[in-house]
mmCIF file with all atom_site columns, C-alpha atoms in Angstrom:
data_model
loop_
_atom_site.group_PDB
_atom_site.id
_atom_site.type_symbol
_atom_site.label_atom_id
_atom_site.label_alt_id
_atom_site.label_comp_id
_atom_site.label_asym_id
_atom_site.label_entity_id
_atom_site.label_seq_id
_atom_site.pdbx_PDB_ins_code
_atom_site.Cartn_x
_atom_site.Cartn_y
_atom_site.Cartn_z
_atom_site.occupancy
_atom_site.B_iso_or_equiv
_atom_site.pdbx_formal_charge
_atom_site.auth_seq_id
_atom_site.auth_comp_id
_atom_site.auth_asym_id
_atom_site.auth_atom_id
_atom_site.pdbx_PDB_model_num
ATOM 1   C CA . UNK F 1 1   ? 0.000   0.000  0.000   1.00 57.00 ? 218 UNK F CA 1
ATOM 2   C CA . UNK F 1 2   ? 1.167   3.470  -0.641  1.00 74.00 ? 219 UNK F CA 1
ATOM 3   C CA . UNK F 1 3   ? 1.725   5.970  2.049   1.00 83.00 ? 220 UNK F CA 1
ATOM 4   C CA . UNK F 1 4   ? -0.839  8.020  1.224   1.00 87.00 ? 221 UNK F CA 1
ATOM 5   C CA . UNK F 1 5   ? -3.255  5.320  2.034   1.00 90.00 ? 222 UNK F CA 1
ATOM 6   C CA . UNK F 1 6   ? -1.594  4.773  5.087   1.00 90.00 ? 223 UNK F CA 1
ATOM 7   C CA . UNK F 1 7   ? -1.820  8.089  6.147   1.00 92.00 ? 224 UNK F CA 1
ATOM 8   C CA . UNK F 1 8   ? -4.794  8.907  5.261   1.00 93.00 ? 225 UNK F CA 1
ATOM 9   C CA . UNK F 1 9   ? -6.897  5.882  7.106   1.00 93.00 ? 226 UNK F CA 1
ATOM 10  C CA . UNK F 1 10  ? -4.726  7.611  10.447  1.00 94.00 ? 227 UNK F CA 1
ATOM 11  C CA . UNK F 1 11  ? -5.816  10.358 9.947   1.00 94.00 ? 228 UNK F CA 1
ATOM 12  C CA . UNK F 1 12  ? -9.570  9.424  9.976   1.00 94.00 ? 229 UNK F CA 1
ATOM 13  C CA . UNK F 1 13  ? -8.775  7.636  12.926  1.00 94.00 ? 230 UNK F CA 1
ATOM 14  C CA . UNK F 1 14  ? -6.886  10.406 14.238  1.00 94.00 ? 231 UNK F CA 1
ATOM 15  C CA . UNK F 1 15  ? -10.153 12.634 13.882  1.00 94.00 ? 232 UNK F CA 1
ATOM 16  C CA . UNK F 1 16  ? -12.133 10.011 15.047  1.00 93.00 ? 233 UNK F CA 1
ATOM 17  C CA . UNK F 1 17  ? -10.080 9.451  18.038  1.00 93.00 ? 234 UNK F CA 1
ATOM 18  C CA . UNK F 1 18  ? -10.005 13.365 18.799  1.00 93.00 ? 235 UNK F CA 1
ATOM 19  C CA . UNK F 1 19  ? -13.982 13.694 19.063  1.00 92.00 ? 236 UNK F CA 1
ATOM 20  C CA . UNK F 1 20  ? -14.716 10.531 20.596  1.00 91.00 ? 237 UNK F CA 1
ATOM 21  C CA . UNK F 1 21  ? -12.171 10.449 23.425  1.00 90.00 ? 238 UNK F CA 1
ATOM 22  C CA . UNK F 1 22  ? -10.092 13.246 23.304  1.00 91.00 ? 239 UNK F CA 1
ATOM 23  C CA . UNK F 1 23  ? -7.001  11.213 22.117  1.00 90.00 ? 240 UNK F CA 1
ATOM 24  C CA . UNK F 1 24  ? -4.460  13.624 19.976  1.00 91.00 ? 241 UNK F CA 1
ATOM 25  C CA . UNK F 1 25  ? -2.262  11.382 17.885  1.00 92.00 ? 242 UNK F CA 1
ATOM 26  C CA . UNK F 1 26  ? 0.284   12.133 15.259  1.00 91.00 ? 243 UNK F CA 1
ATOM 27  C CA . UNK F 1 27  ? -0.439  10.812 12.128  1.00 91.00 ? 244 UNK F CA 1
ATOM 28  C CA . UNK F 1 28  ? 2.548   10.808 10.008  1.00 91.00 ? 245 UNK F CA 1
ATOM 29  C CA . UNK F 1 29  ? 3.985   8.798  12.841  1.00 91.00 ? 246 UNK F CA 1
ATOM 30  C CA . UNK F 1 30  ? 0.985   6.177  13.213  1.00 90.00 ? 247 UNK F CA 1
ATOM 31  C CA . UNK F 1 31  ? 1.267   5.507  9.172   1.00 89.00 ? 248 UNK F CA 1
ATOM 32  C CA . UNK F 1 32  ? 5.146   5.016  9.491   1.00 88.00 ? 249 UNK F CA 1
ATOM 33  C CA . UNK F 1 33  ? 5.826   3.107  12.820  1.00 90.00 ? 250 UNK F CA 1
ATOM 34  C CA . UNK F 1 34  ? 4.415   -0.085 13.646  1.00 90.00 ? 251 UNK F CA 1
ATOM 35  C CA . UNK F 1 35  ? 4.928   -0.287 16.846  1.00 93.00 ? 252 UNK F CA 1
ATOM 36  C CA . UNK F 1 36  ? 3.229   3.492  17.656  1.00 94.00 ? 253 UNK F CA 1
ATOM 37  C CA . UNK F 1 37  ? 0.121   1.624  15.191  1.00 93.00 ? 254 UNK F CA 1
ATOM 38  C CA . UNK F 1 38  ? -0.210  -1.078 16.823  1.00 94.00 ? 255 UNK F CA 1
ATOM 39  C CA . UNK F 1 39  ? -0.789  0.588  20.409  1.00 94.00 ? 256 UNK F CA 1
ATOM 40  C CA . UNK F 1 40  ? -3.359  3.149  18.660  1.00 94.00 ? 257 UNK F CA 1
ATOM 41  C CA . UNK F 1 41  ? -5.626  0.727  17.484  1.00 94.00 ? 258 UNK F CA 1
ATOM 42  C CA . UNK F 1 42  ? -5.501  -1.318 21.114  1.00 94.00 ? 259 UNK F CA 1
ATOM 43  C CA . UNK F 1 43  ? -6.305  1.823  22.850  1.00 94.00 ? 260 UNK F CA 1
ATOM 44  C CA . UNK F 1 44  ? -9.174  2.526  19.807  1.00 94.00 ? 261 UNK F CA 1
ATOM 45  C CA . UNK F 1 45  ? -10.286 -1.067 19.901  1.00 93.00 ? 262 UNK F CA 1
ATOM 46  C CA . UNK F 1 46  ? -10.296 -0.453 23.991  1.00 93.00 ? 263 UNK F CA 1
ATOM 47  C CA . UNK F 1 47  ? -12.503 2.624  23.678  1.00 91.00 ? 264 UNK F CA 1
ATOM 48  C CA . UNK F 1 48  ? -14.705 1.006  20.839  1.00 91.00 ? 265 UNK F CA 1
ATOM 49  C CA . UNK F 1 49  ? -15.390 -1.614 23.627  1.00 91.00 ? 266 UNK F CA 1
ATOM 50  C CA . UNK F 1 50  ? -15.767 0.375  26.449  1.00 91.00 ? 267 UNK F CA 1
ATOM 51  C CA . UNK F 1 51  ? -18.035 3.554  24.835  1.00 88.00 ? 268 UNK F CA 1
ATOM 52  C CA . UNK F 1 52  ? -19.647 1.549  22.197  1.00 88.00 ? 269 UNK F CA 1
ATOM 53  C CA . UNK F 1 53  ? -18.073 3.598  19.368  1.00 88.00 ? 270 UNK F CA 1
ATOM 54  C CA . UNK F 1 54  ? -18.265 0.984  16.222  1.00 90.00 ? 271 UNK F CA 1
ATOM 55  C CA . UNK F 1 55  ? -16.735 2.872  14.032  1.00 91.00 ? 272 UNK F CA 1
ATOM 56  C CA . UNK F 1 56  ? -13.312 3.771  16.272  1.00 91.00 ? 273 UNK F CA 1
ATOM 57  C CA . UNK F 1 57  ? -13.100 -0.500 16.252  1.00 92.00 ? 274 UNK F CA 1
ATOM 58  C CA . UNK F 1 58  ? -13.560 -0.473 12.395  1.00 93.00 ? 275 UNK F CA 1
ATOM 59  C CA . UNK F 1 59  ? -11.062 2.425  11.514  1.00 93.00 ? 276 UNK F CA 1
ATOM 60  C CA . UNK F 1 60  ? -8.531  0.741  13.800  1.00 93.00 ? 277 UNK F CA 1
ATOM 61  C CA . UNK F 1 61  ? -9.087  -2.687 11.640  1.00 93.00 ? 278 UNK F CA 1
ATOM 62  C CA . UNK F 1 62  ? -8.201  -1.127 8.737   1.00 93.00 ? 279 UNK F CA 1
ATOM 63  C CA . UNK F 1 63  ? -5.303  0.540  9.996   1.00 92.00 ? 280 UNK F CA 1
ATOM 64  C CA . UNK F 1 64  ? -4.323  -2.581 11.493  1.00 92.00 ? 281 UNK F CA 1
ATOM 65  C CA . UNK F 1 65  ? -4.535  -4.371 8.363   1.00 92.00 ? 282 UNK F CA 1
ATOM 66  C CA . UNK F 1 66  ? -2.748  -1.474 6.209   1.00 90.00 ? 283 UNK F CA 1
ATOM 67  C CA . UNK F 1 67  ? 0.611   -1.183 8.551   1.00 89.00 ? 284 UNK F CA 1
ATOM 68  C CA . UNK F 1 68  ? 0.743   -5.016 8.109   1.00 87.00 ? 285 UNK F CA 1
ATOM 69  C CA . UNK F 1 69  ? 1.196   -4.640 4.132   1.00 83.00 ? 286 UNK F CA 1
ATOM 70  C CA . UNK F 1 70  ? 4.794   -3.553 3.848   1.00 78.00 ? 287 UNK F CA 1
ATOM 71  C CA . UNK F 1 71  ? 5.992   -0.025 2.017   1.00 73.00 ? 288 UNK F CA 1
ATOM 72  C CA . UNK F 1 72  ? 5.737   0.208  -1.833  1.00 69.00 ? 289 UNK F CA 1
ATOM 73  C CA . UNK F 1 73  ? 9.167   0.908  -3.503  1.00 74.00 ? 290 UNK F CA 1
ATOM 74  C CA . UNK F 1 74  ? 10.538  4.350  -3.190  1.00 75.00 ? 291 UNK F CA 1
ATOM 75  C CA . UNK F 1 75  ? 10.166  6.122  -6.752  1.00 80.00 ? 292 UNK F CA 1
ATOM 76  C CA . UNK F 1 76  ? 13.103  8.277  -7.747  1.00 83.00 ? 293 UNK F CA 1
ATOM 77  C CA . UNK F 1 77  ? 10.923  11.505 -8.541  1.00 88.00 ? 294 UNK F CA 1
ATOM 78  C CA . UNK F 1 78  ? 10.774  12.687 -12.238 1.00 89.00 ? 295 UNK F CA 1
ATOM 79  C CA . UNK F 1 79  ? 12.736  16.080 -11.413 1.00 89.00 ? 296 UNK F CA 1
ATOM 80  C CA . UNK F 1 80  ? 15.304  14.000 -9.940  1.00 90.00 ? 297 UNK F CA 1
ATOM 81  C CA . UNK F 1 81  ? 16.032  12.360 -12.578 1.00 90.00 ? 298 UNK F CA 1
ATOM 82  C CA . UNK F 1 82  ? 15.826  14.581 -14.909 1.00 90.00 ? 299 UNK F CA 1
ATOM 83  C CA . UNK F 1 83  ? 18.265  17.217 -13.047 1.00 90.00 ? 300 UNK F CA 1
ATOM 84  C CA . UNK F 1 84  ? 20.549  13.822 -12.968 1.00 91.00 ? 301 UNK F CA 1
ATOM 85  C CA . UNK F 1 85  ? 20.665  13.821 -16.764 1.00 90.00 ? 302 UNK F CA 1
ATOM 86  C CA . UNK F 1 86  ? 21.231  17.496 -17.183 1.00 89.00 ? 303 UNK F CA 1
ATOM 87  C CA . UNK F 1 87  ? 24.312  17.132 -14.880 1.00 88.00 ? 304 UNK F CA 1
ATOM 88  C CA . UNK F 1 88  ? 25.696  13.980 -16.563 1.00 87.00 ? 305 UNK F CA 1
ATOM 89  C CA . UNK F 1 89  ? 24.966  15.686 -19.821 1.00 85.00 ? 306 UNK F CA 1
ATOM 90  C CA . UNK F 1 90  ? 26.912  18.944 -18.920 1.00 81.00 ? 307 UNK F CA 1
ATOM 91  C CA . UNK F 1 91  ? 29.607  17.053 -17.478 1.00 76.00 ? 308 UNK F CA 1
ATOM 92  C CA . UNK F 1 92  ? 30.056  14.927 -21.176 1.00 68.00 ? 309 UNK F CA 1
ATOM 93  C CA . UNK F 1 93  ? 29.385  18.300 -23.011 1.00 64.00 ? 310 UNK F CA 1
ATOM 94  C CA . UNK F 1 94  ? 32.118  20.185 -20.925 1.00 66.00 ? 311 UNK F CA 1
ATOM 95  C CA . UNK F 1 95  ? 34.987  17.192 -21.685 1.00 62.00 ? 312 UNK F CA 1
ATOM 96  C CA . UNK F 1 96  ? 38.122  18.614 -23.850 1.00 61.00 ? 313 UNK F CA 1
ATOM 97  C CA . UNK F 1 97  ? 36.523  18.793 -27.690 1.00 57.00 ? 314 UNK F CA 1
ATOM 98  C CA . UNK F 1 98  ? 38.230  16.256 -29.726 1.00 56.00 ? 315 UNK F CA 1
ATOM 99  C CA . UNK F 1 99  ? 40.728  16.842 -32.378 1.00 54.00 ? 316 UNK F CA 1
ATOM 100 C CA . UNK F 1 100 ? 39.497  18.265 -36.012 1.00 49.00 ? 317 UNK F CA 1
ATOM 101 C CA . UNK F 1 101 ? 39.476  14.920 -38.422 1.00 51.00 ? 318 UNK F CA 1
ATOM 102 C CA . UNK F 1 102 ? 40.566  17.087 -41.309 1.00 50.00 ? 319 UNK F CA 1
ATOM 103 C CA . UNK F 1 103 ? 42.853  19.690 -39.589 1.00 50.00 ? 320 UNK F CA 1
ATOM 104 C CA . UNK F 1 104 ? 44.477  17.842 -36.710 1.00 47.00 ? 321 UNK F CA 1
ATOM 105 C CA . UNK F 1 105 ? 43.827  20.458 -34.699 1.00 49.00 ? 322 UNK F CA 1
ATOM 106 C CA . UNK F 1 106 ? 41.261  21.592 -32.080 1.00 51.00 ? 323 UNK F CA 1
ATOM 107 C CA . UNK F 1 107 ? 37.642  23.360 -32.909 1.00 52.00 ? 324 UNK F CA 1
ATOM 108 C CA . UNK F 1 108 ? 36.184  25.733 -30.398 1.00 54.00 ? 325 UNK F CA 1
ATOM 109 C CA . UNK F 1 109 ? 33.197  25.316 -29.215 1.00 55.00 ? 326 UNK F CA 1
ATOM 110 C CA . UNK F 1 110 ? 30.518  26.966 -27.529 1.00 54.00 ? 327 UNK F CA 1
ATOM 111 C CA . UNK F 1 111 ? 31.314  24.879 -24.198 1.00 53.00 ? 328 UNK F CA 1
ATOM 112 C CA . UNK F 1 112 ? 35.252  26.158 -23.955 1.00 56.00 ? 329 UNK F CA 1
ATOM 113 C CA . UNK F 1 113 ? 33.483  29.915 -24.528 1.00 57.00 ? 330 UNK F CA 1
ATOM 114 C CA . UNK F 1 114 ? 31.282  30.282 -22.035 1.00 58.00 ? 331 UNK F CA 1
ATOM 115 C CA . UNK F 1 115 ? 31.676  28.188 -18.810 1.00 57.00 ? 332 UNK F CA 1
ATOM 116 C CA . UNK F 1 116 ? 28.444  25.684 -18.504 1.00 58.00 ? 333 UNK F CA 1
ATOM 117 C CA . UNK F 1 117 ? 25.411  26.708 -16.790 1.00 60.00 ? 334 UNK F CA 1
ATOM 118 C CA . UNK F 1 118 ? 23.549  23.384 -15.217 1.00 61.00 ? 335 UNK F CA 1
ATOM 119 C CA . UNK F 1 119 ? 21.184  24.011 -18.284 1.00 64.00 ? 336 UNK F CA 1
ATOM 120 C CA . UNK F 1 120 ? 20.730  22.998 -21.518 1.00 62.00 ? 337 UNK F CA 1
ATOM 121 C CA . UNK F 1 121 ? 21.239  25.671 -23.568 1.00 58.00 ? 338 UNK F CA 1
ATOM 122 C CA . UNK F 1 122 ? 18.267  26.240 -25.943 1.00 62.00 ? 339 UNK F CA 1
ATOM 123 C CA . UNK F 1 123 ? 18.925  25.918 -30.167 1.00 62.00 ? 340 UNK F CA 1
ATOM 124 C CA . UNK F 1 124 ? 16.070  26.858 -30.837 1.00 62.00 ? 341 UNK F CA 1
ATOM 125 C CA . UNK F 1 125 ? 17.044  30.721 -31.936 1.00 59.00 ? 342 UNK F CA 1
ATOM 126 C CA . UNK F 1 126 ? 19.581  29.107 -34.554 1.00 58.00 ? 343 UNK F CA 1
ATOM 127 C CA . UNK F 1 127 ? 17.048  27.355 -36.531 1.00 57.00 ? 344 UNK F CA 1
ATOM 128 C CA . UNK F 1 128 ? 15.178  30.622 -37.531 1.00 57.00 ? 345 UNK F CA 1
ATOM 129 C CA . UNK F 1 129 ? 18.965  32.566 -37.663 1.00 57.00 ? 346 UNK F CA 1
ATOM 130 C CA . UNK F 1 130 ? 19.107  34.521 -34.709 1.00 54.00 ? 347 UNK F CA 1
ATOM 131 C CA . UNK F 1 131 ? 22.389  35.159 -33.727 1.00 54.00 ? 348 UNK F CA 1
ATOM 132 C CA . UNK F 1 132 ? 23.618  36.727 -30.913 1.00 54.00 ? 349 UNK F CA 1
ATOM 133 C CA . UNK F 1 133 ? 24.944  39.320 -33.520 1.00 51.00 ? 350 UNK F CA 1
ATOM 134 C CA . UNK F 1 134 ? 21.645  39.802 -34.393 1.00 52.00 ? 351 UNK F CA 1
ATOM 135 C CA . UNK F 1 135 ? 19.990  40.146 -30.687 1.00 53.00 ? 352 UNK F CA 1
ATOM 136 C CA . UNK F 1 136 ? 22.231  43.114 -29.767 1.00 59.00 ? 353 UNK F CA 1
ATOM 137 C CA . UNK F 1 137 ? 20.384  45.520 -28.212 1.00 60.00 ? 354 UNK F CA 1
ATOM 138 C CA . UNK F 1 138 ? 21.026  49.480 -28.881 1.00 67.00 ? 355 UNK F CA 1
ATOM 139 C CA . UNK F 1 139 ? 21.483  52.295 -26.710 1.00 73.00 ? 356 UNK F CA 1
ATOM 140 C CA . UNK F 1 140 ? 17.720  53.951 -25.607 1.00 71.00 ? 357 UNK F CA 1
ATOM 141 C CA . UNK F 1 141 ? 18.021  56.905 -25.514 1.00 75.00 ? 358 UNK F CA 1
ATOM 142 C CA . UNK F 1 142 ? 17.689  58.614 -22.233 1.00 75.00 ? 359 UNK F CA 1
ATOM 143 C CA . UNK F 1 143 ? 15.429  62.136 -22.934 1.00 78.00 ? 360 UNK F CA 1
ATOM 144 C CA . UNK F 1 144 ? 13.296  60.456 -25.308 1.00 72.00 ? 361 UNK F CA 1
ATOM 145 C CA . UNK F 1 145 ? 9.568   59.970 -23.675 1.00 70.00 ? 362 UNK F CA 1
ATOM 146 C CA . UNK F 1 146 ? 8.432   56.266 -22.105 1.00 65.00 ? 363 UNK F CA 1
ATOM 147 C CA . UNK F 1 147 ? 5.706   54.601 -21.431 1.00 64.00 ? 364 UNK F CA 1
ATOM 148 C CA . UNK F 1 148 ? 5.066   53.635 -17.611 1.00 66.00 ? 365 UNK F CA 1
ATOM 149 C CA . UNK F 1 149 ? 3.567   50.232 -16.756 1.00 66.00 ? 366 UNK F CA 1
ATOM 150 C CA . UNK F 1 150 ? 2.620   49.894 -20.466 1.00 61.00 ? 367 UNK F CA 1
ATOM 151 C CA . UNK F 1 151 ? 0.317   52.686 -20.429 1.00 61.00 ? 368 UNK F CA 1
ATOM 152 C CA . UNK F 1 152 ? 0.574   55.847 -22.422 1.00 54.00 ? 369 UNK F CA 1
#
């Protein structure tokens, strides 16, 4: 069972244990220790008994049966992974550039220019031939009038 599950069925407990007996629990630590589990649902099971509160007994069965079912396997998350092949793909792209086949000697490259940036830098400006030469801004200049906020 997922965690989720796990904490969600304590919680209900936990909220059903709060207005039936006054019992504050901690519910991230009833869905991850099974010892801390097990003595919530004997006291819920106790109180179910004792007050005649059906549901406490029920909501400590199924917590009872969900702490039994062991932890799914943790997922690496998708950003992790993904920030793990940007840095392996860096590292590769920041390796001395090999030696020109027809020259015999070595090509510069955008990597030796500037130092890398944890990114991947984007291409897509070269298929439509924008240049950095092209993207120079020029000088505003100073007395001429503006517009503030985008409003004239």
């Amino acid at each position: 069972m997922s965690s989720t599950e796990k904490i969600a069925i304590a919680a209900h407990l936990h909220v059903l244990l709060r207005r039936k007996t006054g019992r504050v629990t901690d519910t991230e630590w009833l869905a991850s220790n099974a010892a801390y589990a097990a003595e919530i649902v004997r006291f819920a099971r106790e109180k179910a008994a004792e007050d005649g509160h059906v549901d406490l007994g029920v909501w400590a069965d199924r917590l009872e049966d969900i702490m039994a079912v062991p932890d799914a396997k943790y997922r690496v998350p998708l950003a992790q992974v993904m920030a793990d092949a940007v840095k392996a793909r860096t590292s590769a792209a920041s390796a001395p550039p090999l030696a020109d086949a027809q020259s015999a000697r070595s090509v510069n490259t955008e990597e030796e220019i500037y130092p890398a940036s944890g990114f991947i830098e984007s291409s897509f400006g070269a298929l439509f031939g924008d240049s950095e030469a092209q993207r120079k801004r020029e000088r505003r200049d100073p007395n001429a009038p503006r517009y503030v906020k985008g409003l004239r």
